[in-house]
Coordinates of C-alpha atoms in Angstrom, one line a residue:
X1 CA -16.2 -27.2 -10.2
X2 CA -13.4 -26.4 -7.3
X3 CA -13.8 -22.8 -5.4
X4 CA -11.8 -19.8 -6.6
X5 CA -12.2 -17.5 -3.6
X6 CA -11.3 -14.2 -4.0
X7 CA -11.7 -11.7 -0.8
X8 CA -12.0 -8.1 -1.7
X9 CA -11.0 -5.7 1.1
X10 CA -10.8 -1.9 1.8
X11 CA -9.8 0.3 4.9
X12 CA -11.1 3.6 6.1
X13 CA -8.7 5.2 8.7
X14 CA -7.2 8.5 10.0
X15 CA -4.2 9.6 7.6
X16 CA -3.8 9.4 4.4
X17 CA -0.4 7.8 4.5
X18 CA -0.7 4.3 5.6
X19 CA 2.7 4.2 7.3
X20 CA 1.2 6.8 9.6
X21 CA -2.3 5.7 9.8
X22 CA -4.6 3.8 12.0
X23 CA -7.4 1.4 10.6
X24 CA -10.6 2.5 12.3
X25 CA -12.4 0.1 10.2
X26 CA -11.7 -2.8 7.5
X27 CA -14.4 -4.8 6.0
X28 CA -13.8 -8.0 3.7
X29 CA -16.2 -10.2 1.5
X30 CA -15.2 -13.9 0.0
X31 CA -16.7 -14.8 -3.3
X32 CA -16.5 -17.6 -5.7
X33 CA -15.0 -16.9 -8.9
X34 CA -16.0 -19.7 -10.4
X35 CA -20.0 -19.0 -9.1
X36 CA -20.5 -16.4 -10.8
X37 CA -18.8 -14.0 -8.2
X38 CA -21.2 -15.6 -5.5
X39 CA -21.0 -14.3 -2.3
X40 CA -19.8 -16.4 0.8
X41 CA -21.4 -15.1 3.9
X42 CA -18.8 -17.3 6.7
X43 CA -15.9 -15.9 5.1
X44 CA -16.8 -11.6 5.5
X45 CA -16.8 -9.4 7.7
X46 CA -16.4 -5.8 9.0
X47 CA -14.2 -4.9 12.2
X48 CA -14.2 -1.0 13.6
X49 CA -11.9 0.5 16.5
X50 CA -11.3 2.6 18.3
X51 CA -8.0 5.6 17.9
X52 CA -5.2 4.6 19.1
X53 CA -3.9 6.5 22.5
X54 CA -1.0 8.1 21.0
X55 CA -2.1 9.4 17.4
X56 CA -3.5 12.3 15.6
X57 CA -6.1 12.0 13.2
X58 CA -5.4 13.6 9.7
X59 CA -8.6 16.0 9.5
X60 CA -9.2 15.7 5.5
X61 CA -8.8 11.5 5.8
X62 CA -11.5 12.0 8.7
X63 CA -13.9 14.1 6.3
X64 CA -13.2 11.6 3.9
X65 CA -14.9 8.7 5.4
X66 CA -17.1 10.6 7.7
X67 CA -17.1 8.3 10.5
X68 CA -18.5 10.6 13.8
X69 CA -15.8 11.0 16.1
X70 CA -18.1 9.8 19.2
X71 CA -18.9 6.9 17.0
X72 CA -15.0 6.0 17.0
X73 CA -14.3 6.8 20.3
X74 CA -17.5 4.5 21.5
X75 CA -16.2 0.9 19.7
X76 CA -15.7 -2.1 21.4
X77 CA -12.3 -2.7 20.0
X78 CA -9.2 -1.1 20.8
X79 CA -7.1 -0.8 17.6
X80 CA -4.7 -3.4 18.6
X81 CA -7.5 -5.9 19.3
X82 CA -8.9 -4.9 15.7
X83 CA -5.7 -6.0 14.3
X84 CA -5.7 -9.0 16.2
X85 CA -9.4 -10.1 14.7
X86 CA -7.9 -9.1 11.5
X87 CA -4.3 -11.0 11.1
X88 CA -6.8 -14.3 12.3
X89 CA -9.4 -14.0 9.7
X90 CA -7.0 -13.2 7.3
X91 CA -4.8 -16.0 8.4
X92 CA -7.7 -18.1 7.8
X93 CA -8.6 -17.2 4.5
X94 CA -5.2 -17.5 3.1
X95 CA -5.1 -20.9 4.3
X96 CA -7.9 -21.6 2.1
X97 CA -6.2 -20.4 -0.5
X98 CA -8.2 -17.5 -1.3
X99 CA -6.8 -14.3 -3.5
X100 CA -6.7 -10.9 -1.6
X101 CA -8.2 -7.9 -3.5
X102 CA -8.0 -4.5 -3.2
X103 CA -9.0 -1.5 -5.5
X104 CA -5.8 0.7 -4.8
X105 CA -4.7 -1.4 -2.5
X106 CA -1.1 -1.9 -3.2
X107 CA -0.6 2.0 -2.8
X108 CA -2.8 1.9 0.4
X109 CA -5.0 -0.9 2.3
X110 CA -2.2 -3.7 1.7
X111 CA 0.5 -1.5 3.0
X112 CA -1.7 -0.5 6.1
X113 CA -2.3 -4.3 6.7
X114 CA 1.4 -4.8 6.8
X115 CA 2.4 -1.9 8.8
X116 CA -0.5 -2.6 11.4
X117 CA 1.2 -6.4 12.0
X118 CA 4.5 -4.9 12.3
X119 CA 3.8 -2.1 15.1
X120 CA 2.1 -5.1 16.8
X121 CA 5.0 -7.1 16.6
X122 CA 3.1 -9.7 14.1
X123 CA 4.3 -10.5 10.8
X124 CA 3.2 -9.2 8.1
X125 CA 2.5 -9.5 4.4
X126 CA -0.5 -12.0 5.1
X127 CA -2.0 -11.2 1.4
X128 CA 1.4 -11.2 -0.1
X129 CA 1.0 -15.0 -1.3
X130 CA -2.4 -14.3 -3.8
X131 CA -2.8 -10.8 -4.5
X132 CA -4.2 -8.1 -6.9
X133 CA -5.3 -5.0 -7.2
X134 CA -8.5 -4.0 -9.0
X135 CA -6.9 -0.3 -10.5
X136 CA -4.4 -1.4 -12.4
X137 CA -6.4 -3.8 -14.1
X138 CA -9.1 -1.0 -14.9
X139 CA -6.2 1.5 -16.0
X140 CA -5.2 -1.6 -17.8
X141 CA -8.9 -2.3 -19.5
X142 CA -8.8 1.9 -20.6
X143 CA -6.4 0.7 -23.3
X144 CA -6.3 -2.9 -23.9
X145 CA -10.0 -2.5 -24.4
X146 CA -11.0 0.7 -24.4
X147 CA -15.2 0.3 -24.8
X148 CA -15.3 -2.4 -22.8
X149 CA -15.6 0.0 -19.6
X150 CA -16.9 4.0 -19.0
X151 CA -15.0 6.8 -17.8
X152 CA -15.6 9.8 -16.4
X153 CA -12.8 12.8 -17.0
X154 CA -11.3 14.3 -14.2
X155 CA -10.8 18.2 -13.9
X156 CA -7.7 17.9 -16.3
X157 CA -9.9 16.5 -19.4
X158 CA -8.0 13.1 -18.4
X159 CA -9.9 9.4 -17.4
X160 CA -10.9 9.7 -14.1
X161 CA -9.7 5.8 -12.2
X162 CA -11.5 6.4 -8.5
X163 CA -13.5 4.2 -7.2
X164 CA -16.3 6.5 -7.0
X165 CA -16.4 7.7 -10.1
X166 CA -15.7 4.1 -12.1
X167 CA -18.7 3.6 -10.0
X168 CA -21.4 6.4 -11.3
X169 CA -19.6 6.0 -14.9
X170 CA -21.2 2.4 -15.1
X171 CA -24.1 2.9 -13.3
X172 CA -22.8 1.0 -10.1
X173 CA -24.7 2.0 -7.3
X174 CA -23.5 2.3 -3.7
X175 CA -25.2 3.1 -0.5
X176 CA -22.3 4.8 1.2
X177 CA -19.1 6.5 -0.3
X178 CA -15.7 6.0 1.3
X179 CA -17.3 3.2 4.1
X180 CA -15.2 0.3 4.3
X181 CA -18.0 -2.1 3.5
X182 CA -19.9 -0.5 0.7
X183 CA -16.6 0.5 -0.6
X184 CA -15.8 -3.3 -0.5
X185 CA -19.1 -4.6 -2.6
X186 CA -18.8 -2.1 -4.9
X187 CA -14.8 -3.0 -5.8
X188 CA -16.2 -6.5 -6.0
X189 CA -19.2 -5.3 -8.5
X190 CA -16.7 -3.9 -10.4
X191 CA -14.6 -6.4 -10.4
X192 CA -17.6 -8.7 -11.8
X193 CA -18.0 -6.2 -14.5
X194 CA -14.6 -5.7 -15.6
X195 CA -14.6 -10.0 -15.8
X196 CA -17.8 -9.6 -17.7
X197 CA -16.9 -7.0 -20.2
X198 CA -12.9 -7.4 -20.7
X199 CA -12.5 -11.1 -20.2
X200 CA -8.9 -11.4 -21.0
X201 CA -7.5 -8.1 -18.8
X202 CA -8.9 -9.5 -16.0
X203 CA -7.6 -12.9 -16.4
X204 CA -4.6 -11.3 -17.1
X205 CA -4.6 -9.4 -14.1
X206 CA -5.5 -12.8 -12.3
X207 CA -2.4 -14.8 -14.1
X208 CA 0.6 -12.8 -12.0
X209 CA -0.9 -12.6 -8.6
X210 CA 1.9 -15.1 -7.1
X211 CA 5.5 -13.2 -7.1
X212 CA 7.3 -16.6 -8.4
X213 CA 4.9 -16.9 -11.6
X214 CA 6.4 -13.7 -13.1
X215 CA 10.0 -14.0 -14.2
X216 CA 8.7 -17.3 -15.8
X217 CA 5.8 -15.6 -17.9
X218 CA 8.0 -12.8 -18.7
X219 CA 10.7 -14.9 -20.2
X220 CA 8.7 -17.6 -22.1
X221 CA 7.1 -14.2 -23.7
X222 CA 9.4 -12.9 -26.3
X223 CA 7.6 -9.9 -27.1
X224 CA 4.7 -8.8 -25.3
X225 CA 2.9 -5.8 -23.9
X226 CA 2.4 -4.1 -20.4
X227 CA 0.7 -0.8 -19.2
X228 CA 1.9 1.9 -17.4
X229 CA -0.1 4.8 -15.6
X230 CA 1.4 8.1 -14.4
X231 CA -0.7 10.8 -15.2
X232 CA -2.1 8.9 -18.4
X233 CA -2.1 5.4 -18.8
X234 CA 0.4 4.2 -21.8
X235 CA 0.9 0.7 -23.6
X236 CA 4.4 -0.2 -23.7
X237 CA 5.8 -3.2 -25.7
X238 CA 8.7 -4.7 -24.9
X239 CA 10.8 -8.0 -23.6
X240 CA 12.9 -9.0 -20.6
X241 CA 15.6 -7.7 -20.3
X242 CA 17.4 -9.3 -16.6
X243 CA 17.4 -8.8 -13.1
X244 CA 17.5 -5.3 -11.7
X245 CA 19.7 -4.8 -8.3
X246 CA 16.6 -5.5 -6.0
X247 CA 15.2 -8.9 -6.2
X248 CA 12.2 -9.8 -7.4
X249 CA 12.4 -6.3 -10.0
X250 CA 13.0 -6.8 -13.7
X251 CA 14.2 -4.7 -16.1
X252 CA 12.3 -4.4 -19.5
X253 CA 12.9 -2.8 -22.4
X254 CA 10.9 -0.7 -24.5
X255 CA 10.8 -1.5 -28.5
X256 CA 9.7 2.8 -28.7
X257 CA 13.7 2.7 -28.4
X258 CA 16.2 1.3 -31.4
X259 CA 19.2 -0.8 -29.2
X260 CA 21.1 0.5 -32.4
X261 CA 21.1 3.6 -30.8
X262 CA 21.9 2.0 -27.4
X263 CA 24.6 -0.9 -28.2
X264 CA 27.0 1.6 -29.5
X265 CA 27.5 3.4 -26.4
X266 CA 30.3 3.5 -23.8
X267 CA 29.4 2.9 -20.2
X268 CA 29.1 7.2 -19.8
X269 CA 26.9 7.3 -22.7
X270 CA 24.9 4.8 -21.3
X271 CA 24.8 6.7 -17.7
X272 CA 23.5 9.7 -19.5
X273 CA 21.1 7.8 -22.2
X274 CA 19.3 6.2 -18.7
X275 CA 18.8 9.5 -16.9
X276 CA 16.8 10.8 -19.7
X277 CA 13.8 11.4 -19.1
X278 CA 12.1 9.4 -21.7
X279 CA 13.0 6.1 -20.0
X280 CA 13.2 3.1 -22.3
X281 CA 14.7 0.7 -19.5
X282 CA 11.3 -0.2 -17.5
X283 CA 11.0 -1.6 -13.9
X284 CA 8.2 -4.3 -13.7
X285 CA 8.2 -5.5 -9.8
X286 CA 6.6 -9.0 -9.5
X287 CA 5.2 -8.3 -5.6
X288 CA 2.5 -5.8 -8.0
X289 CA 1.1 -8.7 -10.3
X290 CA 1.6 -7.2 -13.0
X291 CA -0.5 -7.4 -16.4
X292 CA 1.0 -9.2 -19.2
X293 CA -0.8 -9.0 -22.6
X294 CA 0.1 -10.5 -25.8
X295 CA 2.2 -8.9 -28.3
X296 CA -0.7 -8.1 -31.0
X297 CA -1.7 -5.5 -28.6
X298 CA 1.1 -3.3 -29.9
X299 CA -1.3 -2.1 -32.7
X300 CA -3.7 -0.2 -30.2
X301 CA -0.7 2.5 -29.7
X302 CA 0.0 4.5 -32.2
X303 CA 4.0 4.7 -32.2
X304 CA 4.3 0.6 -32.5
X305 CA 1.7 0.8 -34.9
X306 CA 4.1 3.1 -37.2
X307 CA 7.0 1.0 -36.7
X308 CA 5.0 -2.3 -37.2
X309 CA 5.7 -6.1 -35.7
X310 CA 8.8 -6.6 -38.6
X311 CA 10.6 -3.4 -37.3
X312 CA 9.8 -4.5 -33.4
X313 CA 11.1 -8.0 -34.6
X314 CA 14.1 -6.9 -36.0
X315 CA 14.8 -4.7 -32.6
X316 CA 13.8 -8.1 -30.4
X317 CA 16.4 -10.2 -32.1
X318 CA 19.2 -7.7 -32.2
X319 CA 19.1 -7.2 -28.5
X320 CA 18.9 -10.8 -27.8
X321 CA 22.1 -11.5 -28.7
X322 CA 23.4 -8.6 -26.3
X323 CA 20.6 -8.9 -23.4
X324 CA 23.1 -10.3 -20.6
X325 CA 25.9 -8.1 -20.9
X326 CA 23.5 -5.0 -21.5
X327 CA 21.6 -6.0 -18.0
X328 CA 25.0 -6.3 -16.5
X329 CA 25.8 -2.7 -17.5
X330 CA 22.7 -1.2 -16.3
X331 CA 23.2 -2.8 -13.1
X332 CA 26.2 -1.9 -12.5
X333 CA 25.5 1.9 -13.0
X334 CA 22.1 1.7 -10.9
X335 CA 23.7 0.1 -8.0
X336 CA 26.1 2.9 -7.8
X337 CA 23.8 5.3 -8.1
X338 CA 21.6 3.7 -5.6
X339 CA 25.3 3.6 -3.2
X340 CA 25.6 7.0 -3.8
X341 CA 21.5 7.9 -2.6
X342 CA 21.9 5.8 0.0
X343 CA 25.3 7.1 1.8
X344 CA 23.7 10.9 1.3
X345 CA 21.2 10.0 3.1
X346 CA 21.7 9.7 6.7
X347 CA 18.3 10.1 7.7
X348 CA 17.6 7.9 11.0
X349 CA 14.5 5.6 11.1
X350 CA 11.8 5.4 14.0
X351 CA 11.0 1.6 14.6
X352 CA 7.8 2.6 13.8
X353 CA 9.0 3.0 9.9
X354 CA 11.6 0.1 10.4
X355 CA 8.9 -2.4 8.4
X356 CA 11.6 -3.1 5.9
X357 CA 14.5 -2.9 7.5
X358 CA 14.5 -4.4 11.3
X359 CA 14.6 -7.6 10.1
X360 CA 13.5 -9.4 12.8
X361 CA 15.2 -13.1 13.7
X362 CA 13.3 -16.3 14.4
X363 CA 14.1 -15.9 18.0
X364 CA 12.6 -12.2 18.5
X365 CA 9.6 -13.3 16.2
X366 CA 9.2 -16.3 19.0
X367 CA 9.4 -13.9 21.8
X368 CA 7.0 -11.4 19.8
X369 CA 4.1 -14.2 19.7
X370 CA 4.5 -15.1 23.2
X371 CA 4.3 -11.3 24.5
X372 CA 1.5 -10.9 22.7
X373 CA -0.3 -13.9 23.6
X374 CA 0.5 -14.0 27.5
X375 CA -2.3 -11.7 29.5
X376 CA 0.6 -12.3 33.1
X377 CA 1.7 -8.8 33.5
X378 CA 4.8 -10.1 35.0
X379 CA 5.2 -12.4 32.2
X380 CA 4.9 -9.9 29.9
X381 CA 7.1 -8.1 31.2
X382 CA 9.4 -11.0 31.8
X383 CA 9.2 -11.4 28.2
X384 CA 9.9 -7.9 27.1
X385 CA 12.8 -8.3 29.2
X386 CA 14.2 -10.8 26.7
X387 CA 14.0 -8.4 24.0
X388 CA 17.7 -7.7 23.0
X389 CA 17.3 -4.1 20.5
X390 CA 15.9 -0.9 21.2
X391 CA 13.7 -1.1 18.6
X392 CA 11.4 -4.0 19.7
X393 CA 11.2 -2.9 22.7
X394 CA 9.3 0.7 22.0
X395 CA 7.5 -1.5 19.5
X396 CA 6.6 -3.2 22.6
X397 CA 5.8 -0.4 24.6
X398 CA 4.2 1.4 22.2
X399 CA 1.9 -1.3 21.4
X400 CA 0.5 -1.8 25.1
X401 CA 0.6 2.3 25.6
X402 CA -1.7 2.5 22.7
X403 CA -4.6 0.4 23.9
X404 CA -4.4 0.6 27.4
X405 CA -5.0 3.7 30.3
X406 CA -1.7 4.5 32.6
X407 CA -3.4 2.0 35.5
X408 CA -3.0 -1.4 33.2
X409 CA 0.4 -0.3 31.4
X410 CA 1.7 0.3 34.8
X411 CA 1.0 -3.3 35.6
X412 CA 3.5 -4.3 33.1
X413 CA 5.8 -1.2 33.0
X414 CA 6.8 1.4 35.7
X415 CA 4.9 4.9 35.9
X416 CA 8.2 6.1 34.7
X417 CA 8.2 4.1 32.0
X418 CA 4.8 5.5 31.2
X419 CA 6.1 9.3 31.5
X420 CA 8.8 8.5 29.5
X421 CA 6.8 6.6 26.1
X422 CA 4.3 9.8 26.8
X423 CA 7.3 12.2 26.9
X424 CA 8.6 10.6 23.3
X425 CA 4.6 10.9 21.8
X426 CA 4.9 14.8 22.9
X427 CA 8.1 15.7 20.7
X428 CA 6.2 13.6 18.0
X429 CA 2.5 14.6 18.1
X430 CA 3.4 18.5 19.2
X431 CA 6.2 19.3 16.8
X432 CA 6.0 22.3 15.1
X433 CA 8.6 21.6 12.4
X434 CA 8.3 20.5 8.9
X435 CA 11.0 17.4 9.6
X436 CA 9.7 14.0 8.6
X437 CA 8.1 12.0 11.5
X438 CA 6.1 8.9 11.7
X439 CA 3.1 10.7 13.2
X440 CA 0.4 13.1 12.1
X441 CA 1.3 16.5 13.7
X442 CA -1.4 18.4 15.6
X443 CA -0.4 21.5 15.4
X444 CA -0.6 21.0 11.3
X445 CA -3.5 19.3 11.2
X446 CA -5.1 22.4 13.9
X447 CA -3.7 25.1 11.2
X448 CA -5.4 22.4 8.7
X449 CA -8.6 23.0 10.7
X450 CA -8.8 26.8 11.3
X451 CA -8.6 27.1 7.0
X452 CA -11.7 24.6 6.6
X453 CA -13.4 26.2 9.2
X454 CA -13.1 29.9 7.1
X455 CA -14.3 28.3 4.1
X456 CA -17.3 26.4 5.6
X457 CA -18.4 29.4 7.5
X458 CA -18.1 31.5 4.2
X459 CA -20.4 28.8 2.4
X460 CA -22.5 28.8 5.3
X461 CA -22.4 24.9 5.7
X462 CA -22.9 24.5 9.0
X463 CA -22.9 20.9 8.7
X464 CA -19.0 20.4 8.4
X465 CA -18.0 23.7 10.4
X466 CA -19.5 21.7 13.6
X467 CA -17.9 18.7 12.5
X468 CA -14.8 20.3 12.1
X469 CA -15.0 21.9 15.6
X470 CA -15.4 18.8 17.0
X471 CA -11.8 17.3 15.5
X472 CA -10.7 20.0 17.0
X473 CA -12.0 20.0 20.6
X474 CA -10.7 16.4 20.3
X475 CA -7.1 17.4 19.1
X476 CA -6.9 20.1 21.3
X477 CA -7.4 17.1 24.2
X478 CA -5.3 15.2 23.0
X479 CA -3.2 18.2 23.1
X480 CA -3.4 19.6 26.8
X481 CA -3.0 15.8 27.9
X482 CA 0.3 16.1 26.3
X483 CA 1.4 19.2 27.5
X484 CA 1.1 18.4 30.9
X485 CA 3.9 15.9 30.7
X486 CA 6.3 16.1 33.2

């Protein structure tokens, strides 16, 4: 029987956004889905790194995972080289046509794959060809097939979906919480279990993991069901409705809602039915493989169940004769809404958050792979030279400021150049102001600090209060090093 590799991944880094974060460590293992969930040795791995040169840790992400500070700064690899190790292996394993897994990942260790590419002027979106992500699919199995899996409750009274407690629920054992490789073995574990014990969710889960498979499944499907979590999860059941105004986003509709009520409405009736808050126009994005189960699971909820498959039938064949022009409407209204958002906001981007919006050419991206393969200086900076928009070019310089000391930037760049990147970090990294930026914020994450540090000496851990003394000898560092820009 042919391979099905699937590589399960997971991240621990410094911030818990992962448009502001750095991967200090990333571990992956391959197995065979069609082995049993075997193991492949030659296709995992773990890299570590060290911080990058220009950004702030984010103290509760760093007492997260745990990782010693001395133990970071002592790596081998600089970040950018991490990410280097990591777009190759990865490269690899997508051409063997493996599917990329995550547990959270497309809220988190997908998104800081992508965004460590971009900042390194690579391309991203390696995993986007075969991916899914392990949480859904468990949020998913809670009510497509609710014994098949245990849950703990959170302190709410609702189920509890981390990692760590799906873990302890069903008797997974791990060495090591939040450590990228234990964290890895035990997503694939669960993974195995979730196959073992709820069959069809996973395979479900499986079905949509390439973007151009959905609008296809979602159309041949008349009626069928989906899941949504917010702060429960909920069945819906529905069918496709069109296009929204961003491709690759469909709208559905949910049968919870009688298109009598809807089809008899102007356009401003319409406006005011959609801002509602009980939404019955649904947004499934096909980049998330979504889960698709058959309609029959519209009798686990009990709302369908009262209106029954005739009712639901009835409401499916109504709106089918007035799907297009209903799509159209609801278009129409969203994109001037999103015009409207998008004109009040006049919020400029750093090309650090630029990921979907630089839209690089084939030409820059050409330039991009030769600046970072060439080890000239002069080259290098040759190259850079070539760069035509602001934007790649502090990409560039942040890139080689991040994981090099002044003496081997300055063989590229000019000491002024050097001053001047260091100058832009400052107004960044020492900003006391609540406006957005693209970097953690030390004086926050020193205020951060100095509360932790009352309640560990209260509790009389002494444990953390030294660890949390020495984040903040190492901010406070970073901090002087700073200040003494001139």
């Amino acid at each position: 029987m042919k391979q099905q590799l699937v590589t399960w991944f997971d991240c621990e880094s410094d911030a818990g956004s992962a448009l502001k974060a750095t991967c200090l460590s990333v571990s992956w293992i391959t197995c065979d889905l069609n082995n049993n969930f075997k193991i492949i040795e030659d296709l995992s791995g773990t890299l570590n790194s060290r911080f990058k040169n220009s950004r702030p840790f984010e103290v509760d992400a760093m007492l997260a995972h745990n990782i010693p500070i001395e133990n970071i700064k002592n790596q081998k690899l600089s970040n950018c080289e991490l990410v280097d190790e990591w777009e190759k292996a990865f490269k690899h394993l997508s051409d063997k046509g493996t599917i990329f897994a995550t547990f959270n990942g497309f809220n988190y260790d997908n998104l800081l794959l992508n965004n460590s590419l971009f900042i390194n002027l690579k391309f991203p979106y390696i995993t986007s060809k075969q991916q899914f992500d392990l949480l859904p699919a468990v949020r998913a199995c809670s009510v497509f097939a609710p014994n098949a899996l245990k849950y703990e409750l959170n302190a709410k009274g609702n189920l509890s979906f981390k990692l760590q407690a799906m873990l302890r629920a069903n008797g997974l054992t791990t060495e090591k919480e939040h450590d990228s490789y234990h964290d890895t073995l035990s997503t694939l574990k669960l993974g195995k279990l979730l196959n073992d014990k709820a069959p069809d969710v996973f395979s479900a889960a499986l079905e949509l993991r390439r973007k151009a498979d959905v609008l296809p499944k979602i159309k041949k499907e008349d009626i069928f069901c989906w899941h949504e979590a917010y702060f429960k999860t909920t069945i819906y059941c529905g069918t496709h409705l069109g296009e929204s105004i961003f491709p690759g986003w469909y709208y559905l509709y949910d049968f919870r809602k009688n298109p009598e009520e809807i089809l008899s409405l102007d356009i401003q009736g319409l406006k005011q039915s959609l801002s509602r808050s009980k939404k019955w126009i649904r947004t499934l994005k096909s980049n998330r493989a979504p889960i698709i189960m058959k309609k029959e699971m519209y009798e686990l909820d009990e709302e369908y169940r009262a209106l029954g498959m005739t009712e639901i039938r009835k409401r499916y064949n109504l709106l089918k004769k007035y799907k297009e022009d209903l799509a159209n409407k609801i278009r129409l209204i969203q994109e001037e809404s999103y015009n409207e958002k998008k004109d009040f906001d006049q919020t400029d981007q750093h090309p650090e958050e630029k990921i979907y919006s630089l839209n690089v050419t084939n030409e820059e991206r050409n330039l991009m792979n030769q600046f970072n393969l060439n080890n000239n200086p002069k080259e290098r900076k040759n190259i850079f030279n070539r760069f035509k928009r602001d934007d790649v070019k502090i990409l560039a310089e942040m890139k080689v400021f991040d994981n090099n000391e002044e003496e081997e930037f300055c063989k590229i760049f000019s000491l002024r150049d050097y001053k001047r990147i260091k100058k832009r970090i400052r107004n960044f990294i020492l900003d006391t102001s609540d406006s957005p930026s693209p970097f953690i914020k030390i004086p926050a994450q020193q205020a951060r600090i100095d509360t932790l540090r009352v309640i560990a000496e209260k509790n009389q851990d002494d444990e953390k209060f030294n660890q949390l003394q020495e984040m903040d000898s190492y901010l406070e560092n970073m901090k002087n090093n700073y200040d003494k820009v001139s």
